[in-house]
Tab-separated table of C-alpha atoms and ligand atoms in Angstrom:
chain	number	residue	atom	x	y	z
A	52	UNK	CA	20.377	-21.576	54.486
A	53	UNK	CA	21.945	-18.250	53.215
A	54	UNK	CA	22.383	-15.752	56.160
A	55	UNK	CA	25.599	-14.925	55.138
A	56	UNK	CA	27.309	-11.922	54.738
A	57	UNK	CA	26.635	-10.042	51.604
A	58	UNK	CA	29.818	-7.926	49.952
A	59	UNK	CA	28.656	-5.128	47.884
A	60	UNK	CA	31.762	-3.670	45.359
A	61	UNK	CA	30.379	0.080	44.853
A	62	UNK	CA	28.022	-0.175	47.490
A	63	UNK	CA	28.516	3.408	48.399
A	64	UNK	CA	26.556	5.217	45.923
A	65	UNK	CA	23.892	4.843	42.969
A	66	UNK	CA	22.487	1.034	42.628
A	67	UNK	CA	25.262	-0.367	45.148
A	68	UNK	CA	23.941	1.652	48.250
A	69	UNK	CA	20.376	1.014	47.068
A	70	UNK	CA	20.823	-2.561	47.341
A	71	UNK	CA	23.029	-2.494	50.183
A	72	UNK	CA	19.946	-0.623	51.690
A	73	UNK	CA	17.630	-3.432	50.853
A	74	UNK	CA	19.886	-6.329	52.202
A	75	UNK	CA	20.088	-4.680	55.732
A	76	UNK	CA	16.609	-4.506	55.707
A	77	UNK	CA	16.058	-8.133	55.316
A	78	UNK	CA	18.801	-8.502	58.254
A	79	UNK	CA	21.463	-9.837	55.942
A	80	UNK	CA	24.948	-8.886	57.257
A	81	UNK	CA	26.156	-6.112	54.764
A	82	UNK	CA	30.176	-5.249	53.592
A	83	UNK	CA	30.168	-2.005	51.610
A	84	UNK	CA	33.854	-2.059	49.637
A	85	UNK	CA	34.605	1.201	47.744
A	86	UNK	CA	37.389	3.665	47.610
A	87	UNK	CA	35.712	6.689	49.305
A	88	UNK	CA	36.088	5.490	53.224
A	89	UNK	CA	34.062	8.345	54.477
A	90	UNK	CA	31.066	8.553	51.573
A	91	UNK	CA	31.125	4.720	52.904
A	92	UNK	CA	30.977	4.968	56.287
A	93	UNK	CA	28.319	7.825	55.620
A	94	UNK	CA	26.383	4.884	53.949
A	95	UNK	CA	26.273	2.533	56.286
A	96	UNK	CA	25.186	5.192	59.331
A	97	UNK	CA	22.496	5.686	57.049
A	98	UNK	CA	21.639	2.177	56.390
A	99	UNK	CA	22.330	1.439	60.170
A	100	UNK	CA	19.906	3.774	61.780
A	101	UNK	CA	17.328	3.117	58.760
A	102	UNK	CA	17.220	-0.674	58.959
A	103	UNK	CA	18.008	-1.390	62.845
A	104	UNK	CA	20.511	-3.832	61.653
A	105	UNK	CA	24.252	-4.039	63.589
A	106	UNK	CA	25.777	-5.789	60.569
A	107	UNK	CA	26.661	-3.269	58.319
A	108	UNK	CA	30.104	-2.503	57.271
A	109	UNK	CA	32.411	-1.218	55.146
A	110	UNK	CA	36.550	-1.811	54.512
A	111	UNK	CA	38.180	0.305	51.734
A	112	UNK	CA	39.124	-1.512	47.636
A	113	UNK	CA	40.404	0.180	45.276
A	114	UNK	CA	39.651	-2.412	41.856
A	115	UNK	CA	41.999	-0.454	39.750
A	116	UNK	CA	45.154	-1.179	41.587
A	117	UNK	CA	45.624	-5.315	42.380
A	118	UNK	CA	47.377	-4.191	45.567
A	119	UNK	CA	44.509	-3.368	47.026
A	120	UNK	CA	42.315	-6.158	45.858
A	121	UNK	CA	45.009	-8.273	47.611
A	122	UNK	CA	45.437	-6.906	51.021
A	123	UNK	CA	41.139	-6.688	50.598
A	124	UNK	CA	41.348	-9.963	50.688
A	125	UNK	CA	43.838	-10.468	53.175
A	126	UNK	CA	41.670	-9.079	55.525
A	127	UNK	CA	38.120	-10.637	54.632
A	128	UNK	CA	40.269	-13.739	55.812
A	129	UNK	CA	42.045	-12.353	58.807
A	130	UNK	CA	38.764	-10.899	59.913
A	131	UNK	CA	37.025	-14.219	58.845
A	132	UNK	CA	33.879	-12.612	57.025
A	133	UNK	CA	31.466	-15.357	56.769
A	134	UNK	CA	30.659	-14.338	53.261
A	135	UNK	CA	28.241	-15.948	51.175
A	136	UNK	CA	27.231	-13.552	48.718
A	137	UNK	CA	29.009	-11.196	45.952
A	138	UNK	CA	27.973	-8.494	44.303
A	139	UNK	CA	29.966	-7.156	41.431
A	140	UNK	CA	28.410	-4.301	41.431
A	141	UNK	CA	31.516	-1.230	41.201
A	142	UNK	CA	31.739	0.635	37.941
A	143	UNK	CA	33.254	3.339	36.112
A	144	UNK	CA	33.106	5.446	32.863
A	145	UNK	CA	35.199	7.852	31.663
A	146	UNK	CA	34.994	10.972	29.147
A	147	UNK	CA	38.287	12.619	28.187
A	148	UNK	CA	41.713	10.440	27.826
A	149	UNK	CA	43.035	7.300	28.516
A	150	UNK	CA	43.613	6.584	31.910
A	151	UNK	CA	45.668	3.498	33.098
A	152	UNK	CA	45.336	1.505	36.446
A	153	UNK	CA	48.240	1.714	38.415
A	154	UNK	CA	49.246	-1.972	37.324
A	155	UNK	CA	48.860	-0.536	33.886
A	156	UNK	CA	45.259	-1.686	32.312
A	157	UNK	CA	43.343	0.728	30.774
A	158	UNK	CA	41.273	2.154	33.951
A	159	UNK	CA	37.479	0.807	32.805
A	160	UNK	CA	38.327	-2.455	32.073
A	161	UNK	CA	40.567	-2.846	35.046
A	162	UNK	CA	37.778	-1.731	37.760
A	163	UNK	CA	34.591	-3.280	35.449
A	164	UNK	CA	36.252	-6.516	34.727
A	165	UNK	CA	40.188	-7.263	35.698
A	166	UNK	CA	39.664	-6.252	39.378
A	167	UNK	CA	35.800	-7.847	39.946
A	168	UNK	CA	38.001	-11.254	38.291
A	169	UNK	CA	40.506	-11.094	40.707
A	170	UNK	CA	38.867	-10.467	43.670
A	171	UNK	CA	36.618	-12.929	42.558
A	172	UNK	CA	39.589	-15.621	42.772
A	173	UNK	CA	40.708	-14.385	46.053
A	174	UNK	CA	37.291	-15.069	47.504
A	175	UNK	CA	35.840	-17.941	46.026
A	176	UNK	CA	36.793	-20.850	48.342
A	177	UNK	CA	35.457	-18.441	51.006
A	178	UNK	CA	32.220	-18.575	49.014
A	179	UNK	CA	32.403	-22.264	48.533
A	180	UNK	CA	33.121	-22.787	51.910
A	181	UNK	CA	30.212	-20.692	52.871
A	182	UNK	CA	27.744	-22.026	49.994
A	183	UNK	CA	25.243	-22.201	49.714
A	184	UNK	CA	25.953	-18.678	48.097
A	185	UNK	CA	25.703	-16.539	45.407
A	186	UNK	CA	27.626	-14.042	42.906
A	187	UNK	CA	25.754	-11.444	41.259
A	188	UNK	CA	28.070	-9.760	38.239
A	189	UNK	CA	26.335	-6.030	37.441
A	190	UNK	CA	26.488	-5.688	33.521
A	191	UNK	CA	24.839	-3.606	31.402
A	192	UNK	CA	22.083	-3.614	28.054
A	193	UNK	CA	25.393	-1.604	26.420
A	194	UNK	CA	26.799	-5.423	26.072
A	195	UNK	CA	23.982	-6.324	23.405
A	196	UNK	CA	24.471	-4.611	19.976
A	197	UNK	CA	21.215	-5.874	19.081
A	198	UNK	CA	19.583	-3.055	21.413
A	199	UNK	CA	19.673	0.694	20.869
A	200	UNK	CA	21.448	2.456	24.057
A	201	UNK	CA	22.933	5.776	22.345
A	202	UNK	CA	26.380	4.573	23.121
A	203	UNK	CA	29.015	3.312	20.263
A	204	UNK	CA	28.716	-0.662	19.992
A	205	UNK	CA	31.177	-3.323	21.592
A	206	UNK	CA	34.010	-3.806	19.594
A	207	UNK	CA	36.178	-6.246	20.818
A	208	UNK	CA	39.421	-7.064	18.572
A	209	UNK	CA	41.660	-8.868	21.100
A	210	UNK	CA	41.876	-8.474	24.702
A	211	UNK	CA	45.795	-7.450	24.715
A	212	UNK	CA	44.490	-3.916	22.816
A	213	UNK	CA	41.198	-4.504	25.251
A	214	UNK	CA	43.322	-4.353	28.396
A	215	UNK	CA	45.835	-1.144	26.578
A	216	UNK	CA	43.469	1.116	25.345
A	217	UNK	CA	39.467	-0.245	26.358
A	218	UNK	CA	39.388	-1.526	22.561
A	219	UNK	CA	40.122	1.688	20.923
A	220	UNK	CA	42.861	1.758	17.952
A	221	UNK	CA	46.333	3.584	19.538
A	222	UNK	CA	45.712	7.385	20.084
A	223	UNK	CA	41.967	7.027	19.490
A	224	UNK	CA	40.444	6.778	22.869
A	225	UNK	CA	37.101	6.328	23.114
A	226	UNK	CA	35.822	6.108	27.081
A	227	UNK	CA	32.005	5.149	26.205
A	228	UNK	CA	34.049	2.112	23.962
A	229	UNK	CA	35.819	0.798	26.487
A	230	UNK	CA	32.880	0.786	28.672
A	231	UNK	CA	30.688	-1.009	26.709
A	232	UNK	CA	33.585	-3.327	26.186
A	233	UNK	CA	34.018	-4.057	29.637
A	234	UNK	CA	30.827	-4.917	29.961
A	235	UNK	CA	30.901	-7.393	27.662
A	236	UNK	CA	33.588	-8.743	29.544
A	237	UNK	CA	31.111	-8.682	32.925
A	238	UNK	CA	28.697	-11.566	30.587
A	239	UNK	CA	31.649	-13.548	29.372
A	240	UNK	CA	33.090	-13.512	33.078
A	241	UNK	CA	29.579	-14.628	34.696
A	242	UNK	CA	29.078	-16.929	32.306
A	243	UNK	CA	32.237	-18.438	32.466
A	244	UNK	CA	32.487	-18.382	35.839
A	245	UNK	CA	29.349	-19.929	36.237
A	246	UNK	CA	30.055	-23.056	34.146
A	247	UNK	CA	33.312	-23.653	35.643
A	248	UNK	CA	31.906	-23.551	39.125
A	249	UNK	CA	29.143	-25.855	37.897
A	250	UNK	CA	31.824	-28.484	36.723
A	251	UNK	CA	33.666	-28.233	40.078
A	252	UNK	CA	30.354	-28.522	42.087
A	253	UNK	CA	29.113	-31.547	40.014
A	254	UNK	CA	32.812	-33.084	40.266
A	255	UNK	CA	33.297	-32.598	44.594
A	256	UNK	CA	29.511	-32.844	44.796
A	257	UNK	CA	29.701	-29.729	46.758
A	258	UNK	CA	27.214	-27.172	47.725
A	259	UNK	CA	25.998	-24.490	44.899
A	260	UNK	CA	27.149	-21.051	44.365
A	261	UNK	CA	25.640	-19.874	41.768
A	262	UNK	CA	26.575	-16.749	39.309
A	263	UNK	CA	24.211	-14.476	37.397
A	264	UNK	CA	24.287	-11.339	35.888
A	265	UNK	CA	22.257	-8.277	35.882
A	266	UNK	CA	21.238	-5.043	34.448
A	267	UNK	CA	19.934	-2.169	35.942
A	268	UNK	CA	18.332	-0.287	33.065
A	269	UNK	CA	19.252	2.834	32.232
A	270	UNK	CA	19.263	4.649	35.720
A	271	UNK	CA	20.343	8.407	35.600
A	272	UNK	CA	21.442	10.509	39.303
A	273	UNK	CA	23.712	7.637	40.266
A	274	UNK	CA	27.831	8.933	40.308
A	275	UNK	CA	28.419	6.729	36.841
A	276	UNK	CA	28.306	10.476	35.048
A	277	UNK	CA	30.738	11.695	37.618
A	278	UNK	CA	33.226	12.370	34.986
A	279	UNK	CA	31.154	14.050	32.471
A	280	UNK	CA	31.297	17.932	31.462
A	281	UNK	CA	29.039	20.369	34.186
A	282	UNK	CA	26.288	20.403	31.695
A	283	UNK	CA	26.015	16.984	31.000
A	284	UNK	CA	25.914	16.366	34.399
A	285	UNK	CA	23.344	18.535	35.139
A	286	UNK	CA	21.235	16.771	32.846
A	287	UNK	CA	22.055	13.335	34.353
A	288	UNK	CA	21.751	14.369	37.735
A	289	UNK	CA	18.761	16.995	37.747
A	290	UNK	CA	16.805	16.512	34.658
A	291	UNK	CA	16.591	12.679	33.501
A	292	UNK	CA	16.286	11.568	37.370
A	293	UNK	CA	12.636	13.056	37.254
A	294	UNK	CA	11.771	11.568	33.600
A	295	UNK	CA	13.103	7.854	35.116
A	296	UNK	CA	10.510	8.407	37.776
A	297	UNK	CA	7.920	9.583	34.800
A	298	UNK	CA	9.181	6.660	32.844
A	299	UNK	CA	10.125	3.829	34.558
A	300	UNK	CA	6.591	2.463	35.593
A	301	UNK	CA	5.701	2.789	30.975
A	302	UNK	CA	9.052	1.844	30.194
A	303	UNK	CA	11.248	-0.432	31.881
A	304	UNK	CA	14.516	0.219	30.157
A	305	UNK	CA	14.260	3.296	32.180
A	306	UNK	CA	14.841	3.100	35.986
A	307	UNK	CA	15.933	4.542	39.257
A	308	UNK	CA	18.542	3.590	41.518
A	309	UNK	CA	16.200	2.265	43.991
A	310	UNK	CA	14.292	0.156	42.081
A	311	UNK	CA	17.254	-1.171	40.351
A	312	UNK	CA	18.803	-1.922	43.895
A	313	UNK	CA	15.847	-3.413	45.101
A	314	UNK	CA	15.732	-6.064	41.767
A	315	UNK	CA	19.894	-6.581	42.548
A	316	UNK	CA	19.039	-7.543	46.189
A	317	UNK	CA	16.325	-10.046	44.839
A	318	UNK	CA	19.123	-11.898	42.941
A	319	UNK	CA	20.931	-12.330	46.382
A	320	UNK	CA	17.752	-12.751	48.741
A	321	UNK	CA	14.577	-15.078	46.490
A	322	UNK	CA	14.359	-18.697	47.274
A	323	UNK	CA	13.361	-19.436	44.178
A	324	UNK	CA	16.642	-18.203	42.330
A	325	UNK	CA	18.932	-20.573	44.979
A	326	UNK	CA	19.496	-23.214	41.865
A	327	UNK	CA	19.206	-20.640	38.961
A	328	UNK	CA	22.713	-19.994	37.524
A	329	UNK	CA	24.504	-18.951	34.448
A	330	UNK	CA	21.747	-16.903	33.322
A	331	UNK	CA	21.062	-13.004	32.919
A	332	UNK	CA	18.373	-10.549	34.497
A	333	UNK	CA	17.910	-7.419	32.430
A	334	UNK	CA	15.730	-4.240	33.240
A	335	UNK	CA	13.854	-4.408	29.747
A	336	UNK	CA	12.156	-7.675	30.793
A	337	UNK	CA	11.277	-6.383	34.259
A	338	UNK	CA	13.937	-8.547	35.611
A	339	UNK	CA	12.641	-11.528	34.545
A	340	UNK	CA	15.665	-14.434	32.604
A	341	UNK	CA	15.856	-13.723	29.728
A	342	UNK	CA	18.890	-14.032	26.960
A	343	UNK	CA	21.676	-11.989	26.469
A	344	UNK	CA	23.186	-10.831	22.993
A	345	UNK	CA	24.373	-13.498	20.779
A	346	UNK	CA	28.056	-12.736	21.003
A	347	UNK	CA	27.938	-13.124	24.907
A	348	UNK	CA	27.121	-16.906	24.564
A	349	UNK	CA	30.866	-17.208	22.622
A	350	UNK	CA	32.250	-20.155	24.821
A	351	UNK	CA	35.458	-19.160	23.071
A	352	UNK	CA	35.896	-15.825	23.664
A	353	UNK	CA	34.854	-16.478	26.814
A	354	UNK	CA	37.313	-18.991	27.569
A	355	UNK	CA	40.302	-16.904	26.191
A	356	UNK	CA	39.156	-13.844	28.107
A	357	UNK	CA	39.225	-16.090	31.258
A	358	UNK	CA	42.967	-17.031	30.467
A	359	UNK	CA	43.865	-14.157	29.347
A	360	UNK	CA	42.513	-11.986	32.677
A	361	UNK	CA	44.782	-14.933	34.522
A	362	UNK	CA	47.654	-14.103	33.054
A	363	UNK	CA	46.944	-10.307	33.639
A	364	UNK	CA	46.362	-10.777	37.289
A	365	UNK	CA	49.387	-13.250	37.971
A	366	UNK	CA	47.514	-16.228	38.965
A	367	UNK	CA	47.933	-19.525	38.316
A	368	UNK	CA	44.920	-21.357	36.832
A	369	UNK	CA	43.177	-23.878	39.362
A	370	UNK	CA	44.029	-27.378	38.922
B	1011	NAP	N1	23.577	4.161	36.043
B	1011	NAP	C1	23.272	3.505	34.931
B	1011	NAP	O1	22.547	4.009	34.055
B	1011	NAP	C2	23.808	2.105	34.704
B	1011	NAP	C3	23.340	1.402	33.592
B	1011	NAP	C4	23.810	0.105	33.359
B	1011	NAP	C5	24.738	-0.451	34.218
B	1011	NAP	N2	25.193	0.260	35.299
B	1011	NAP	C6	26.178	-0.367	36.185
B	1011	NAP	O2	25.742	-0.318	37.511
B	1011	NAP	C7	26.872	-0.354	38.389
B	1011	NAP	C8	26.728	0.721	39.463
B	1011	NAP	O3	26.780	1.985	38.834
B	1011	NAP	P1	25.986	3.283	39.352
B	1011	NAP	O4	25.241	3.802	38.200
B	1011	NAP	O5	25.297	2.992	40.629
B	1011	NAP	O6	27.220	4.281	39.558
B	1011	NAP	P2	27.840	4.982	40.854
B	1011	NAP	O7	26.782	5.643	41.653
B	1011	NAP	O8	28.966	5.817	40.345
B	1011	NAP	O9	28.435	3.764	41.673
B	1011	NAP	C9	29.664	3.203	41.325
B	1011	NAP	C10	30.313	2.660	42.562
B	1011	NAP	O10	31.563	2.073	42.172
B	1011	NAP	C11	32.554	2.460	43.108
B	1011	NAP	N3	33.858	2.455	42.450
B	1011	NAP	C12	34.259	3.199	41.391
B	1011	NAP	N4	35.555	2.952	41.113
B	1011	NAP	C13	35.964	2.023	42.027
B	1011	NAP	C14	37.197	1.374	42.268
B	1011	NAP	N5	38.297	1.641	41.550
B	1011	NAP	N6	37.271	0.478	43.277
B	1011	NAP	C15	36.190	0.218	44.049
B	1011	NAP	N7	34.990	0.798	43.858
B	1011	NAP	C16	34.888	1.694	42.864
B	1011	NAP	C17	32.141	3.870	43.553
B	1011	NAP	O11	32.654	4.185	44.851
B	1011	NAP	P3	34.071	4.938	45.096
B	1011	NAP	O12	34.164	6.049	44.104
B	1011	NAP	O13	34.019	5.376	46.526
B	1011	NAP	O14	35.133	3.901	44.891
B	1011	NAP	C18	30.633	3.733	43.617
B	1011	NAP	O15	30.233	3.230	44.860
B	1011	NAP	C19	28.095	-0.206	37.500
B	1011	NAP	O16	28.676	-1.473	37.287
B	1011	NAP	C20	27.525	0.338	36.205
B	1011	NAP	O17	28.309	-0.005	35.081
B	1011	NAP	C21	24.734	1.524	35.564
C-alpha cells in the first residue's frame, strides 16, 4: 500500500507545486524541497488551506551545491520521513554565461542531473525500505533529436566536457545546450536506475520501487524562463500561457502547468502503474508509454554516465 510520503524537488513553483497540489489532495503526505524557503512555505499554506491536508511540508535543497544535498538527507533520516515516493522534478536553464555549481559542475547539469543522482543515492534504501514506492525523473521532449522543439539538439561528446561546460566546446557556452544535455542525462539516469534496481529487487526478492520518466510538454508561465531577457519573458509569462490554454486541448505538445502536474501526480498515485518501470511518459502521447529517442536506450552511455556521476559525487559504487 503506498501512503507514503511524497518528496517533490522544485515543488515550489511551475509543474512541481502543481503536482504537489494534486498529491495533497489525494491525502498523500507532501515534502516540498527547493531553495526559496519562503516561496515554499508560501506553497504549502496554499496547498494546506486548499486541500485540508496537515501533511504538507517543506525543508530547504539547494541541488547545485552537494553540501546541501547531504545535510538534506541527513535530516529526512533524523526526522525519519517515511518516504515512499520521489519526484525529480527541480530544473534550471540558463541564458548568458557559464555558471558553475559551487562543487564546480557546470550549474544545469549539476541541479538537472548530478544533484537529482545524488540525492537519489542518499535516499534510496529509505525508498526500499518504504517500497512499495516510486521515483518519477522529470525530463524533457528536448532529449529526442528526432522531434522539433526550437532548441539546438543534444550533443553529448563525453561527460568530463558535459560536467565543465554543459557540452559546449571551451569559451562557447551555449545554456539551451547544456540543457538539453542534461536532460538526456535525466533518461539515461531513469533508465539506468531503473534496471539496476530491478536486478537488486529480483536478487533480495524485495519489494518494487519502480522509476519512470516524464515530460511535461512544452508548458510556458512556469519560473524555467526566469533567466531570460524582460522581453522574452514577457512572452513566456503573459503571452504563450494563454495560447497553451488555446492549444493544449488540439495539441498536446502544448500544456499548462496544471495539467502537466496533474499527469506527474498520476505517475506517483494510479494503481495500475505500481509494476510499470523503466519506461517514459511524454506530453505528445497524452501521457500514455511510449518510447523515447533512440540514443536514450544506449545501455553504454548509460552505464558510463552512471560511473562517471559516481565518481563526481564521491561515492562509492554499491556492492
Ligand atoms: N516549462 C516547460 O516548458 C518544461 C518543459 C519540459 C520540461 N520541463 C521540466 O519541468 C521541470 C519543472 O520546471 P518548471 O517549468 O515547472 O520550472 P520552474 O517553475 O522554474 O520550477 C523549477 C523548480 O526547481 C527549483 N530549483 C531550481 N534550482 C534549484 C536548485 N538548485 N535546488 C533545488 N531546487 C531548485 C525551483 O525552486 P527554487 O528556485 O526555490 O530552488 C522551482 O521550484 C524541470 O525539470 C524542467 O526541466 C519544463
Amino acid at each position: 500500500m503506498e501512503r507514503g510520503t511524497v518528496l517533490v524537488t522544485g515543488g515550489n513553483s511551475g509543474i512541481g507545486l502543481e503536482c504537489a497540489r494534486v498529491l495533497a489532495r489525494q491525502g498523500r503526505g507532501v515534502l516540498i524541497a527547493s531553495r526559496d524557503r519562503a516561496a515554499s512555505a508560501a506553497a504549502v499554506e496554499r496547498i494546506t488551506t486548499e486541500t485540508g491536508n496537515p501533511n504538507v511540508s517543506e525543508m530547504g535543497l539547494d541541488l547545485g551545491s552537494f553540501y546541501s544535498i547531504r545535510r538534506f538527507a541527513r535530516r529526512i533520516e533524523a526526522d525519519d520521513v517515511p518516504l515512499q515516493a520521489l519526484v525529480c522534478n527541480a530544473g534550471v536553464q540558463f541564458s548568458g554565461g557559464l555558471r558553475l555549481s559551487s562543487d564546480g559542475f557546470e550549474l544545469t547539469f549539476a541541479v538537472n542531473h548530478l544533484g537529482h543522482f545524488l540525492l537519489t543515492q542518499l535516499l534510496i534504501d529509505r525508498l526500499a525500505a518504504n517500497a512499495p514506492s516510486r521515483i518519477v525523473v522529470v525530463a524533457s521532449g528536448v532529449h529526442d533529436p528526432a522531434r522539433w522543439s526550437g532548441m539546438p539538439k543534444p550533443a553529448i561528446a563525453d561527460f568530463e566536457t558535459l560536467a565543465a561546460s554543459g557540452g559546449a566546446r571551451a569559451g562557447a557556452y551555449n545554456g539551451q545546450l547544456a540543457y538539453v544535455n542534461s536532460k538526456v542525462c535525466n533518461m539515461w539516469f531513469c533508465y539506468e536506475l531503473a534496471r539496476r534496481i530491478e536486478e537488486e529487487r529480483v536478487a533480495r526478492n524485495a519489494e518494487r520501487i519502480t522509476v519512470n520518466a516524464f515530460d511535461p510538454g512544452l508548458v510556458p508561465g512556469s519560473g524555467l524562463a526566469r533567466d531570460y531577457s524582460p522581453a522574452q519573458r514577457w512572452i513566456w509569462d503573459r503571452v504563450l500561457p494563454r495560447v497553451a490554454r488555446l492549444l493544449t486541448g488540439a495539441v498536446p505538445s502544448i500544456s499548462t502547468a496544471a495539467k502537466s502536474g496533474d499527469a506527474l501526480a498520476r505517475l506517483v498515485l494510479d494503481p495500475t502503474l505500481a509494476q510499470v518501470s523503466g519506461k517514459y511518459f511524454p506530453s505528445h502521447r497524452r501521457w500514455q508509454e511510449a518510447p523515447s529517442s533512440k540514443e536514450s536506450y544506449d545501455l553504454a552511455r548509460a552505464r558510463e554516465l552512471w560511473d562517471e556521476s559516481l565518481r563526481m559525487c564521491g561515492i562509492a559504487a554499491r556492492g
